[in-house]
mmCIF file of C-alpha atoms and ligand atoms in Angstrom:
data_model
loop_
_atom_site.group_PDB
_atom_site.id
_atom_site.type_symbol
_atom_site.label_atom_id
_atom_site.label_comp_id
_atom_site.label_asym_id
_atom_site.label_seq_id
_atom_site.Cartn_x
_atom_site.Cartn_y
_atom_site.Cartn_z
ATOM 1 C CA MET D 17 -12.261 -24.669 5.986
ATOM 2 C CA PRO D 18 -12.343 -20.950 5.182
ATOM 3 C CA THR D 19 -15.880 -19.573 4.885
ATOM 4 C CA ILE D 20 -16.673 -17.014 2.212
ATOM 5 C CA THR D 21 -19.681 -14.772 2.807
ATOM 6 C CA VAL D 22 -21.589 -14.190 -0.421
ATOM 7 C CA ILE D 23 -23.912 -11.208 -0.880
ATOM 8 C CA PRO D 24 -25.556 -11.690 -4.299
ATOM 9 C CA GLY D 25 -27.641 -8.493 -3.973
ATOM 10 C CA ASP D 26 -29.906 -7.249 -6.742
ATOM 11 C CA GLY D 27 -30.453 -7.358 -10.495
ATOM 12 C CA ILE D 28 -27.664 -9.220 -12.248
ATOM 13 C CA GLY D 29 -25.791 -9.564 -8.925
ATOM 14 C CA PRO D 30 -27.225 -13.041 -8.159
ATOM 15 C CA GLU D 31 -26.775 -14.106 -11.817
ATOM 16 C CA VAL D 32 -23.048 -13.312 -11.921
ATOM 17 C CA THR D 33 -22.164 -14.369 -8.362
ATOM 18 C CA ARG D 34 -23.674 -17.813 -9.052
ATOM 19 C CA GLU D 35 -21.067 -18.286 -11.789
ATOM 20 C CA ALA D 36 -18.247 -16.901 -9.641
ATOM 21 C CA VAL D 37 -19.132 -19.275 -6.785
ATOM 22 C CA ALA D 38 -19.255 -22.210 -9.227
ATOM 23 C CA ILE D 39 -15.720 -21.309 -10.361
ATOM 24 C CA LEU D 40 -14.531 -21.110 -6.740
ATOM 25 C CA ASP D 41 -16.033 -24.556 -6.158
ATOM 26 C CA THR D 42 -14.269 -25.948 -9.230
ATOM 27 C CA LEU D 43 -10.915 -24.772 -7.877
ATOM 28 C CA GLY D 44 -11.192 -27.326 -5.065
ATOM 29 C CA LEU D 45 -9.711 -25.067 -2.397
ATOM 30 C CA GLY D 46 -12.041 -26.355 0.318
ATOM 31 C CA LEU D 47 -14.002 -23.125 0.599
ATOM 32 C CA THR D 48 -17.449 -23.095 2.185
ATOM 33 C CA PHE D 49 -20.040 -20.429 1.501
ATOM 34 C CA ASP D 50 -22.331 -18.460 3.797
ATOM 35 C CA VAL D 51 -24.852 -16.906 1.422
ATOM 36 C CA LEU D 52 -26.584 -13.759 2.686
ATOM 37 C CA ASP D 53 -29.246 -13.726 -0.012
ATOM 38 C CA HIS D 54 -31.633 -11.757 2.179
ATOM 39 C CA VAL D 55 -29.450 -8.646 1.839
ATOM 40 C CA ASN D 56 -31.210 -6.924 -1.032
ATOM 41 C CA ALA D 57 -33.406 -4.028 -2.097
ATOM 42 C CA GLY D 58 -36.606 -5.909 -1.206
ATOM 43 C CA ARG D 59 -35.539 -6.136 2.426
ATOM 44 C CA PHE D 60 -34.527 -2.466 2.441
ATOM 45 C CA LEU D 61 -37.930 -1.442 1.073
ATOM 46 C CA ALA D 62 -39.744 -3.652 3.579
ATOM 47 C CA THR D 63 -37.741 -2.899 6.721
ATOM 48 C CA GLY D 64 -35.480 0.092 6.045
ATOM 49 C CA THR D 65 -32.400 -2.035 6.831
ATOM 50 C CA ALA D 66 -30.840 -4.320 4.268
ATOM 51 C CA LEU D 67 -27.706 -5.271 6.194
ATOM 52 C CA THR D 68 -28.163 -5.887 9.926
ATOM 53 C CA ASP D 69 -25.562 -5.954 12.682
ATOM 54 C CA ASP D 70 -25.868 -9.753 12.622
ATOM 55 C CA ASP D 71 -25.046 -9.768 8.890
ATOM 56 C CA VAL D 72 -21.993 -7.590 9.545
ATOM 57 C CA THR D 73 -20.850 -10.077 12.196
ATOM 58 C CA ARG D 74 -21.159 -12.937 9.692
ATOM 59 C CA VAL D 75 -19.059 -10.940 7.239
ATOM 60 C CA ARG D 76 -16.462 -10.112 9.916
ATOM 61 C CA ASP D 77 -16.236 -13.760 10.969
ATOM 62 C CA SER D 78 -15.628 -14.960 7.410
ATOM 63 C CA ALA D 79 -12.348 -15.209 5.521
ATOM 64 C CA ALA D 80 -13.539 -12.922 2.724
ATOM 65 C CA THR D 81 -16.718 -11.645 1.070
ATOM 66 C CA LEU D 82 -17.923 -11.860 -2.520
ATOM 67 C CA LEU D 83 -20.603 -9.331 -3.455
ATOM 68 C CA GLY D 84 -22.641 -9.116 -6.671
ATOM 69 C CA ALA D 85 -24.231 -5.672 -6.814
ATOM 70 C CA VAL D 86 -26.687 -3.566 -4.852
ATOM 71 C CA GLY D 87 -29.199 -1.268 -6.502
ATOM 72 C CA ASN D 88 -32.764 -1.312 -7.721
ATOM 73 C CA PRO D 89 -34.762 1.313 -9.632
ATOM 74 C CA ARG D 90 -37.459 1.185 -6.907
ATOM 75 C CA VAL D 91 -34.902 2.453 -4.382
ATOM 76 C CA THR D 92 -33.989 6.082 -4.891
ATOM 77 C CA SER D 93 -32.469 6.714 -1.453
ATOM 78 C CA PRO D 94 -28.665 6.592 -1.203
ATOM 79 C CA GLU D 95 -29.194 5.080 2.251
ATOM 80 C CA TYR D 96 -29.523 1.618 0.695
ATOM 81 C CA ALA D 97 -26.048 1.479 -0.900
ATOM 82 C CA ARG D 98 -24.686 3.415 2.074
ATOM 83 C CA GLY D 99 -26.169 0.863 4.476
ATOM 84 C CA VAL D 100 -24.683 -2.144 2.682
ATOM 85 C CA LEU D 101 -21.619 -1.481 0.557
ATOM 86 C CA LEU D 102 -20.397 1.755 2.090
ATOM 87 C CA ARG D 103 -21.108 0.451 5.610
ATOM 88 C CA LEU D 104 -18.913 -2.591 5.016
ATOM 89 C CA ARG D 105 -16.156 -0.487 3.432
ATOM 90 C CA ALA D 106 -16.206 1.903 6.404
ATOM 91 C CA GLU D 107 -16.727 -0.513 9.325
ATOM 92 C CA LEU D 108 -14.133 -2.998 8.108
ATOM 93 C CA ASP D 109 -11.847 -0.088 7.158
ATOM 94 C CA LEU D 110 -11.406 -1.453 3.630
ATOM 95 C CA TYR D 111 -9.368 1.561 2.640
ATOM 96 C CA VAL D 112 -7.976 0.284 -0.656
ATOM 97 C CA ASN D 113 -10.299 -0.256 -3.591
ATOM 98 C CA LEU D 114 -8.107 -2.154 -6.016
ATOM 99 C CA ARG D 115 -9.364 -2.099 -9.607
ATOM 100 C CA PRO D 116 -7.026 -3.773 -12.078
ATOM 101 C CA VAL D 117 -7.821 -3.446 -15.778
ATOM 102 C CA ARG D 118 -6.150 -5.109 -18.746
ATOM 103 C CA LEU D 119 -7.200 -4.897 -22.358
ATOM 104 C CA LEU D 120 -8.905 -8.279 -22.703
ATOM 105 C CA HIS D 121 -8.521 -8.574 -26.463
ATOM 106 C CA GLU D 122 -7.645 -6.102 -29.216
ATOM 107 C CA ARG D 123 -11.074 -6.493 -30.816
ATOM 108 C CA LEU D 124 -12.621 -5.125 -27.616
ATOM 109 C CA SER D 125 -10.831 -1.781 -27.449
ATOM 110 C CA PRO D 126 -13.283 1.059 -28.088
ATOM 111 C CA LEU D 127 -10.319 3.085 -29.416
ATOM 112 C CA ARG D 128 -10.281 2.052 -33.033
ATOM 113 C CA ASP D 129 -7.917 4.436 -34.787
ATOM 114 C CA GLY D 130 -5.625 1.755 -36.147
ATOM 115 C CA ARG D 131 -3.017 2.176 -33.423
ATOM 116 C CA ARG D 132 -2.412 -0.609 -30.917
ATOM 117 C CA ARG D 133 -3.741 0.515 -27.529
ATOM 118 C CA ASP D 134 -2.378 -1.541 -24.705
ATOM 119 C CA LEU D 135 -3.862 -1.075 -21.279
ATOM 120 C CA ASP D 136 -2.592 -2.784 -18.153
ATOM 121 C CA CYS D 137 -3.242 -0.562 -15.176
ATOM 122 C CA VAL D 138 -4.478 -0.716 -11.601
ATOM 123 C CA ILE D 139 -6.629 1.964 -10.079
ATOM 124 C CA VAL D 140 -6.023 2.278 -6.342
ATOM 125 C CA ARG D 141 -9.082 4.137 -5.168
ATOM 126 C CA GLU D 142 -9.177 5.584 -1.650
ATOM 127 C CA ASN D 143 -12.248 3.818 -0.292
ATOM 128 C CA THR D 144 -13.253 5.261 3.088
ATOM 129 C CA GLU D 145 -13.053 9.050 2.800
ATOM 130 C CA GLY D 146 -13.677 11.787 0.229
ATOM 131 C CA LEU D 147 -17.305 12.565 -0.541
ATOM 132 C CA TYR D 148 -18.482 9.233 0.866
ATOM 133 C CA THR D 149 -18.250 9.778 4.650
ATOM 134 C CA GLY D 150 -21.733 11.215 5.013
ATOM 135 C CA ILE D 151 -20.476 14.306 6.845
ATOM 136 C CA GLY D 152 -22.720 17.200 5.855
ATOM 137 C CA GLY D 153 -26.372 18.001 5.739
ATOM 138 C CA THR D 154 -29.171 20.146 4.417
ATOM 139 C CA LEU D 155 -30.571 23.474 5.551
ATOM 140 C CA ARG D 156 -34.045 24.728 4.625
ATOM 141 C CA ALA D 157 -34.827 21.541 2.723
ATOM 142 C CA GLY D 158 -37.450 21.810 0.014
ATOM 143 C CA THR D 159 -37.302 25.598 -0.243
ATOM 144 C CA ARG D 160 -35.669 27.821 -2.828
ATOM 145 C CA ASP D 161 -33.114 28.625 -0.122
ATOM 146 C CA GLU D 162 -32.057 25.015 0.302
ATOM 147 C CA VAL D 163 -28.361 24.527 1.114
ATOM 148 C CA ALA D 164 -26.754 21.102 0.636
ATOM 149 C CA VAL D 165 -23.280 20.269 1.931
ATOM 150 C CA ASP D 166 -21.388 16.997 1.526
ATOM 151 C CA ALA D 167 -17.927 17.364 2.997
ATOM 152 C CA ASP D 168 -15.006 16.117 0.903
ATOM 153 C CA VAL D 169 -12.963 14.540 3.680
ATOM 154 C CA SER D 170 -9.254 13.765 3.389
ATOM 155 C CA THR D 171 -7.134 12.761 6.353
ATOM 156 C CA TRP D 172 -3.353 12.552 6.584
ATOM 157 C CA LEU D 173 -3.582 8.891 7.620
ATOM 158 C CA GLY D 174 -6.114 7.987 4.928
ATOM 159 C CA VAL D 175 -4.212 9.638 2.095
ATOM 160 C CA SER D 176 -0.751 8.498 3.229
ATOM 161 C CA ARG D 177 -1.725 4.841 3.598
ATOM 162 C CA VAL D 178 -3.460 4.555 0.238
ATOM 163 C CA ILE D 179 -0.555 6.257 -1.580
ATOM 164 C CA ASP D 180 1.895 3.926 0.170
ATOM 165 C CA HIS D 181 -0.205 0.954 -0.963
ATOM 166 C CA ALA D 182 0.024 2.205 -4.562
ATOM 167 C CA PHE D 183 3.807 2.405 -4.319
ATOM 168 C CA GLY D 184 3.903 -1.062 -2.804
ATOM 169 C CA ILE D 185 2.228 -2.680 -5.821
ATOM 170 C CA ALA D 186 3.783 -0.533 -8.590
ATOM 171 C CA ARG D 187 5.410 -2.364 -11.466
ATOM 172 C CA ARG D 188 6.278 0.495 -13.865
ATOM 173 C CA GLY D 189 5.310 3.529 -11.805
ATOM 174 C CA VAL D 190 2.670 5.416 -9.836
ATOM 175 C CA CYS D 191 0.517 8.290 -11.038
ATOM 176 C CA MET D 192 -1.272 10.341 -8.374
ATOM 177 C CA VAL D 193 -4.448 12.008 -9.597
ATOM 178 C CA ASP D 194 -6.090 14.939 -7.807
ATOM 179 C CA LYS D 195 -7.630 18.349 -8.388
ATOM 180 C CA SER D 196 -5.216 20.362 -6.266
ATOM 181 C CA ASN D 197 -5.286 23.238 -8.766
ATOM 182 C CA ALA D 198 -8.843 23.987 -7.655
ATOM 183 C CA VAL D 199 -9.676 22.226 -4.385
ATOM 184 C CA PRO D 200 -7.642 24.024 -1.709
ATOM 185 C CA ALA D 201 -7.544 22.117 1.585
ATOM 186 C CA GLY D 202 -7.822 18.541 0.372
ATOM 187 C CA GLY D 203 -5.600 19.326 -2.589
ATOM 188 C CA ARG D 204 -2.916 20.693 -0.286
ATOM 189 C CA LEU D 205 -3.093 17.573 1.908
ATOM 190 C CA TRP D 206 -2.914 15.151 -1.031
ATOM 191 C CA GLN D 207 0.083 17.089 -2.386
ATOM 192 C CA ARG D 208 1.855 16.991 1.001
ATOM 193 C CA CYS D 209 1.233 13.262 1.405
ATOM 194 C CA TRP D 210 2.405 12.737 -2.185
ATOM 195 C CA ARG D 211 5.690 14.637 -1.646
ATOM 196 C CA ASP D 212 6.343 12.674 1.557
ATOM 197 C CA ALA D 213 5.586 9.384 -0.223
ATOM 198 C CA LEU D 214 7.976 10.298 -3.063
ATOM 199 C CA ALA D 215 10.714 10.679 -0.468
ATOM 200 C CA ARG D 216 9.841 7.252 1.013
ATOM 201 C CA HIS D 217 9.834 5.529 -2.384
ATOM 202 C CA PRO D 218 12.606 7.253 -4.393
ATOM 203 C CA GLN D 219 13.207 4.171 -6.555
ATOM 204 C CA VAL D 220 9.682 4.079 -8.085
ATOM 205 C CA PRO D 221 8.967 6.248 -11.167
ATOM 206 C CA ALA D 222 6.193 8.658 -10.208
ATOM 207 C CA ARG D 223 4.137 11.447 -11.723
ATOM 208 C CA HIS D 224 1.148 13.585 -10.907
ATOM 209 C CA LEU D 225 -1.834 14.509 -13.104
ATOM 210 C CA TYR D 226 -4.929 16.584 -12.523
ATOM 211 C CA VAL D 227 -8.034 14.433 -12.871
ATOM 212 C CA ASP D 228 -9.334 16.117 -16.020
ATOM 213 C CA VAL D 229 -6.145 15.500 -17.965
ATOM 214 C CA ALA D 230 -5.850 12.014 -16.449
ATOM 215 C CA ALA D 231 -9.229 11.165 -18.012
ATOM 216 C CA MET D 232 -8.001 12.529 -21.351
ATOM 217 C CA ASN D 233 -4.717 10.623 -21.175
ATOM 218 C CA LEU D 234 -6.450 7.373 -20.235
ATOM 219 C CA VAL D 235 -8.191 7.590 -23.599
ATOM 220 C CA ALA D 236 -5.336 9.111 -25.618
ATOM 221 C CA GLN D 237 -2.380 7.155 -24.171
ATOM 222 C CA PRO D 238 -3.735 4.289 -22.047
ATOM 223 C CA GLU D 239 -0.437 2.412 -22.284
ATOM 224 C CA THR D 240 1.347 5.102 -20.235
ATOM 225 C CA PHE D 241 -0.453 4.138 -17.008
ATOM 226 C CA ASP D 242 0.517 1.574 -14.418
ATOM 227 C CA VAL D 243 -0.827 2.287 -10.911
ATOM 228 C CA ILE D 244 -3.181 5.248 -10.555
ATOM 229 C CA VAL D 245 -3.873 6.385 -6.999
ATOM 230 C CA THR D 246 -6.684 8.802 -6.369
ATOM 231 C CA ASN D 247 -9.551 9.756 -4.111
ATOM 232 C CA ASN D 248 -12.875 7.978 -3.709
ATOM 233 C CA SER D 249 -14.908 9.870 -6.327
ATOM 234 C CA TYR D 250 -12.246 10.227 -8.993
ATOM 235 C CA GLY D 251 -11.422 6.541 -8.533
ATOM 236 C CA ASP D 252 -15.084 5.616 -8.990
ATOM 237 C CA ILE D 253 -15.335 7.559 -12.244
ATOM 238 C CA LEU D 254 -11.942 6.653 -13.695
ATOM 239 C CA SER D 255 -12.522 2.963 -12.979
ATOM 240 C CA ASP D 256 -15.651 2.789 -15.171
ATOM 241 C CA LEU D 257 -13.696 4.632 -17.880
ATOM 242 C CA ALA D 258 -10.717 2.290 -17.587
ATOM 243 C CA ALA D 259 -13.008 -0.759 -17.516
ATOM 244 C CA THR D 260 -14.588 0.352 -20.775
ATOM 245 C CA LEU D 261 -11.171 0.907 -22.355
ATOM 246 C CA GLY D 262 -10.217 -2.611 -21.252
ATOM 247 C CA GLY D 263 -13.089 -4.235 -23.097
ATOM 248 C CA GLY D 264 -16.196 -3.560 -21.053
ATOM 249 C CA LEU D 265 -17.617 -2.765 -17.647
ATOM 250 C CA GLY D 266 -18.995 -6.302 -17.354
ATOM 251 C CA ALA D 267 -15.481 -7.718 -17.194
ATOM 252 C CA ALA D 268 -13.934 -5.441 -14.563
ATOM 253 C CA ALA D 269 -13.043 -6.792 -11.116
ATOM 254 C CA SER D 270 -12.315 -5.166 -7.793
ATOM 255 C CA GLY D 271 -11.203 -5.854 -4.272
ATOM 256 C CA ASN D 272 -12.043 -3.683 -1.279
ATOM 257 C CA LEU D 273 -9.094 -4.381 0.963
ATOM 258 C CA ASN D 274 -7.671 -3.706 4.372
ATOM 259 C CA PRO D 275 -4.011 -4.627 3.836
ATOM 260 C CA ALA D 276 -3.407 -4.465 7.596
ATOM 261 C CA THR D 277 -6.051 -7.039 8.625
ATOM 262 C CA GLY D 278 -5.924 -8.931 5.337
ATOM 263 C CA PHE D 279 -9.721 -8.844 4.999
ATOM 264 C CA GLY D 280 -11.205 -8.245 1.574
ATOM 265 C CA LEU D 281 -14.620 -7.757 -0.010
ATOM 266 C CA TYR D 282 -14.528 -8.597 -3.696
ATOM 267 C CA GLU D 283 -17.057 -7.428 -6.274
ATOM 268 C CA PRO D 284 -17.357 -6.643 -9.941
ATOM 269 C CA VAL D 285 -16.989 -2.927 -10.714
ATOM 270 C CA HIS D 286 -20.371 -2.856 -12.427
ATOM 271 C CA GLY D 287 -23.743 -2.407 -10.751
ATOM 272 C CA SER D 288 -26.999 -4.362 -10.786
ATOM 273 C CA ALA D 289 -27.690 -3.481 -14.455
ATOM 274 C CA PRO D 290 -31.505 -3.398 -14.198
ATOM 275 C CA ASP D 291 -31.701 -2.890 -17.979
ATOM 276 C CA ILE D 292 -30.521 -6.463 -18.608
ATOM 277 C CA ALA D 293 -31.395 -8.205 -15.323
ATOM 278 C CA GLY D 294 -33.299 -11.474 -15.729
ATOM 279 C CA GLN D 295 -32.379 -11.859 -19.403
ATOM 280 C CA GLY D 296 -29.492 -14.248 -18.837
ATOM 281 C CA THR D 297 -27.099 -12.075 -20.844
ATOM 282 C CA ALA D 298 -25.060 -10.527 -18.024
ATOM 283 C CA ASN D 299 -21.336 -11.011 -18.361
ATOM 284 C CA PRO D 300 -20.040 -13.040 -15.391
ATOM 285 C CA VAL D 301 -16.361 -12.194 -16.054
ATOM 286 C CA GLY D 302 -16.196 -9.205 -13.675
ATOM 287 C CA ALA D 303 -17.513 -11.379 -10.848
ATOM 288 C CA VAL D 304 -15.284 -14.313 -11.830
ATOM 289 C CA LEU D 305 -12.152 -12.139 -11.935
ATOM 290 C CA SER D 306 -13.172 -10.674 -8.558
ATOM 291 C CA ALA D 307 -13.281 -14.248 -7.247
ATOM 292 C CA ALA D 308 -9.760 -14.671 -8.681
ATOM 293 C CA LEU D 309 -8.614 -11.655 -6.663
ATOM 294 C CA LEU D 310 -10.262 -13.236 -3.619
ATOM 295 C CA VAL D 311 -8.374 -16.521 -3.886
ATOM 296 C CA GLU D 312 -5.156 -14.661 -4.647
ATOM 297 C CA HIS D 313 -5.500 -12.716 -1.381
ATOM 298 C CA LEU D 314 -6.363 -15.935 0.475
ATOM 299 C CA GLY D 315 -2.943 -17.258 -0.563
ATOM 300 C CA HIS D 316 -3.676 -19.119 -3.806
ATOM 301 C CA PRO D 317 -1.914 -17.112 -6.548
ATOM 302 C CA ASP D 318 -1.700 -20.121 -8.877
ATOM 303 C CA ALA D 319 -5.446 -20.723 -8.701
ATOM 304 C CA ALA D 320 -6.047 -17.016 -9.384
ATOM 305 C CA GLU D 321 -3.771 -17.085 -12.414
ATOM 306 C CA ALA D 322 -5.485 -20.246 -13.709
ATOM 307 C CA VAL D 323 -8.845 -18.442 -13.580
ATOM 308 C CA ARG D 324 -7.412 -15.432 -15.429
ATOM 309 C CA VAL D 325 -5.927 -17.657 -18.128
ATOM 310 C CA ALA D 326 -9.239 -19.524 -18.484
ATOM 311 C CA VAL D 327 -11.125 -16.229 -18.839
ATOM 312 C CA ARG D 328 -8.686 -14.992 -21.495
ATOM 313 C CA THR D 329 -8.927 -18.281 -23.394
ATOM 314 C CA THR D 330 -12.716 -18.117 -23.584
ATOM 315 C CA ILE D 331 -12.640 -14.473 -24.689
ATOM 316 C CA ASP D 332 -9.962 -15.177 -27.324
ATOM 317 C CA ASP D 333 -12.230 -17.946 -28.656
ATOM 318 C CA GLY D 334 -15.349 -15.774 -28.593
ATOM 319 C CA ARG D 335 -16.959 -18.053 -25.992
ATOM 320 C CA CYS D 336 -18.455 -15.163 -24.047
ATOM 321 C CA THR D 337 -21.532 -12.991 -23.583
ATOM 322 C CA PRO D 338 -22.828 -10.483 -26.184
ATOM 323 C CA ASP D 339 -21.124 -7.452 -24.594
ATOM 324 C CA LEU D 340 -17.774 -9.098 -25.438
ATOM 325 C CA GLY D 341 -18.874 -10.097 -28.922
ATOM 326 C CA GLY D 342 -20.059 -13.618 -28.138
ATOM 327 C CA THR D 343 -23.446 -15.276 -28.085
ATOM 328 C CA LEU D 344 -23.340 -17.182 -24.800
ATOM 329 C CA THR D 345 -25.650 -16.711 -21.850
ATOM 330 C CA THR D 346 -24.364 -15.910 -18.365
ATOM 331 C CA THR D 347 -24.447 -19.588 -17.412
ATOM 332 C CA GLY D 348 -22.954 -20.601 -20.770
ATOM 333 C CA ALA D 349 -20.033 -18.201 -20.320
ATOM 334 C CA GLY D 350 -19.495 -19.461 -16.765
ATOM 335 C CA ALA D 351 -19.516 -23.066 -17.985
ATOM 336 C CA ALA D 352 -17.018 -22.181 -20.747
ATOM 337 C CA ILE D 353 -14.626 -20.707 -18.164
ATOM 338 C CA ARG D 354 -14.976 -23.802 -15.983
ATOM 339 C CA ALA D 355 -14.321 -26.031 -19.002
ATOM 340 C CA ALA D 356 -11.216 -23.984 -19.870
ATOM 341 C CA LEU D 357 -10.003 -24.466 -16.280
ATOM 342 C CA GLY D 358 -9.761 -28.135 -17.125
HETATM 343 P P1 NAD L 418 -24.431 -0.552 -14.063
HETATM 344 O O1 NAD L 418 -22.979 -0.823 -13.884
HETATM 345 O O2 NAD L 418 -25.365 -1.422 -13.344
HETATM 346 O O3 NAD L 418 -24.788 -0.613 -15.633
HETATM 347 C C1 NAD L 418 -24.188 0.263 -16.584
HETATM 348 C C2 NAD L 418 -24.329 -0.342 -17.987
HETATM 349 O O4 NAD L 418 -23.429 -1.439 -18.110
HETATM 350 C C3 NAD L 418 -25.719 -0.900 -18.272
HETATM 351 O O5 NAD L 418 -26.054 -0.659 -19.627
HETATM 352 C C4 NAD L 418 -25.564 -2.392 -18.027
HETATM 353 O O6 NAD L 418 -26.445 -3.204 -18.764
HETATM 354 C C5 NAD L 418 -24.118 -2.633 -18.427
HETATM 355 N N1 NAD L 418 -23.547 -3.720 -17.635
HETATM 356 C C6 NAD L 418 -23.172 -3.664 -16.324
HETATM 357 N N2 NAD L 418 -22.737 -4.847 -15.921
HETATM 358 C C7 NAD L 418 -22.826 -5.681 -16.969
HETATM 359 C C8 NAD L 418 -22.505 -7.061 -17.151
HETATM 360 N N3 NAD L 418 -22.003 -7.821 -16.163
HETATM 361 N N4 NAD L 418 -22.732 -7.595 -18.375
HETATM 362 C C9 NAD L 418 -23.202 -6.875 -19.374
HETATM 363 N N5 NAD L 418 -23.526 -5.557 -19.274
HETATM 364 C C10 NAD L 418 -23.327 -4.971 -18.067
HETATM 365 O O7 NAD L 418 -24.639 0.994 -13.680
HETATM 366 P P2 NAD L 418 -26.011 1.813 -13.401
HETATM 367 O O8 NAD L 418 -27.020 1.450 -14.436
HETATM 368 O O9 NAD L 418 -25.596 3.206 -13.232
HETATM 369 O O10 NAD L 418 -26.472 1.282 -11.983
HETATM 370 C C11 NAD L 418 -27.532 0.353 -11.758
HETATM 371 C C12 NAD L 418 -27.672 0.156 -10.262
HETATM 372 O O11 NAD L 418 -26.501 -0.463 -9.729
HETATM 373 C C13 NAD L 418 -27.829 1.466 -9.490
HETATM 374 O O12 NAD L 418 -28.761 1.247 -8.450
HETATM 375 C C14 NAD L 418 -26.455 1.726 -8.923
HETATM 376 O O13 NAD L 418 -26.464 2.483 -7.747
HETATM 377 C C15 NAD L 418 -25.983 0.312 -8.654
HETATM 378 N N6 NAD L 418 -24.528 0.115 -8.615
HETATM 379 C C16 NAD L 418 -24.069 -0.780 -7.691
HETATM 380 C C17 NAD L 418 -22.716 -1.075 -7.643
HETATM 381 C C18 NAD L 418 -22.240 -2.058 -6.636
HETATM 382 O O14 NAD L 418 -23.033 -2.722 -5.984
HETATM 383 N N7 NAD L 418 -20.953 -2.224 -6.454
HETATM 384 C C19 NAD L 418 -21.843 -0.488 -8.563
HETATM 385 C C20 NAD L 418 -22.344 0.412 -9.493
HETATM 386 C C21 NAD L 418 -23.699 0.703 -9.527
HETATM 387 C C1 IPM L 419 -18.825 1.325 -7.056
HETATM 388 C C2 IPM L 419 -20.243 1.873 -7.018
HETATM 389 C C3 IPM L 419 -20.558 2.437 -5.640
HETATM 390 C C4 IPM L 419 -19.558 3.557 -5.368
HETATM 391 C C5 IPM L 419 -22.003 2.936 -5.448
HETATM 392 C C6 IPM L 419 -23.014 1.841 -5.739
HETATM 393 C C7 IPM L 419 -22.218 3.481 -4.067
HETATM 394 O O1 IPM L 419 -20.426 2.812 -8.026
HETATM 395 O O2 IPM L 419 -18.526 0.438 -6.258
HETATM 396 O O3 IPM L 419 -18.047 1.764 -7.907
HETATM 397 O O4 IPM L 419 -19.765 4.706 -5.779
HETATM 398 O O5 IPM L 419 -18.542 3.280 -4.720
HETATM 399 MN MN1 MN L 420 -18.796 2.871 -9.485
#
């Protein structure tokens, strides 16, 4: 029986993962769950360590991980998210952050100019390098002469493998997004890896955009995108933008993947949403669709598709949370999806 580690986390994390786990149970795939509900901001504040080596071992020994969200207004240090989410991404070498977005329903597009705005894209975010490695430091902290450096790290291996992954999953084409007109060393490396990848994948339509114009085009012509491959920071920012264009951040799913080992950590794109936590209004769809990605990668594509169809059915019918135009609670929306699963 495959064991799934579950890290509910903070804020709305536990509220939405509860619904996602209930859906996984309904699928009858024989999954068991190892819930690490002690990994949260309270433990970080009390001990300075939210995720211990023992927790990492439990994650490693599981078939996959489902995470809600980490983040609490009482925690201002980046060391909390770095010690949980970024630690798992780095130590398990989850180098692909896969963030698929489809327009959920026409009524949910924020682009209301009378033109139909289809969106069906996948952001492939490099997930272990860029500004997130922690290489850097501070000189003369707290003075007017303070110097802060966070290195923007790109490696030939890291860039090549994530671009190759994008080509591997392309349906209509790949768009590489960088800032090579301004950022010299990393820009040069991304461009070299891109040219080499074009030669390896001559049959796939491909184009390049600078990140500023990519953001503009996502809004102006969302239908022109299929797979977008980009670095860690641009992928983070563009994925919240794309999620909003698709109908809302609360509905966006992601998988942090190592395609070589097959391990994945699945989580909604959104955070712990402290502004709505505890109100029972959080949208569980991002977590539920992340669970769909999880079962798909465990070898159950039909179950994943059934969950996606059930989600779409409930949204079409307006049986959803307020952010998607419905009136249901988090548990009500989860129950509606389970009912639609049949
Ligand atoms: P957020 O994604 O938590 O919230 C942004 C906005 O979207 C809020 O108005 C929120 O109410 C709304 N929203 C988010 N998810 C929703 C849902 N499921 N249903 C309905 N509305 C939803 O971003 P933030 O406010 O910048 O971050 C809050 C905390 O979460 C911070 O500590 C941040 O670091 C953390 N965070 C964690 C993750 C993660 O664990 N993967 C991701 C992003 C942010
Ligand atoms: C995400 C989040 C994280 C990130 C934060 C919480 C560190 O925004 O998963 O998109 O920047 O990767
Ligand atoms: Mn983000």
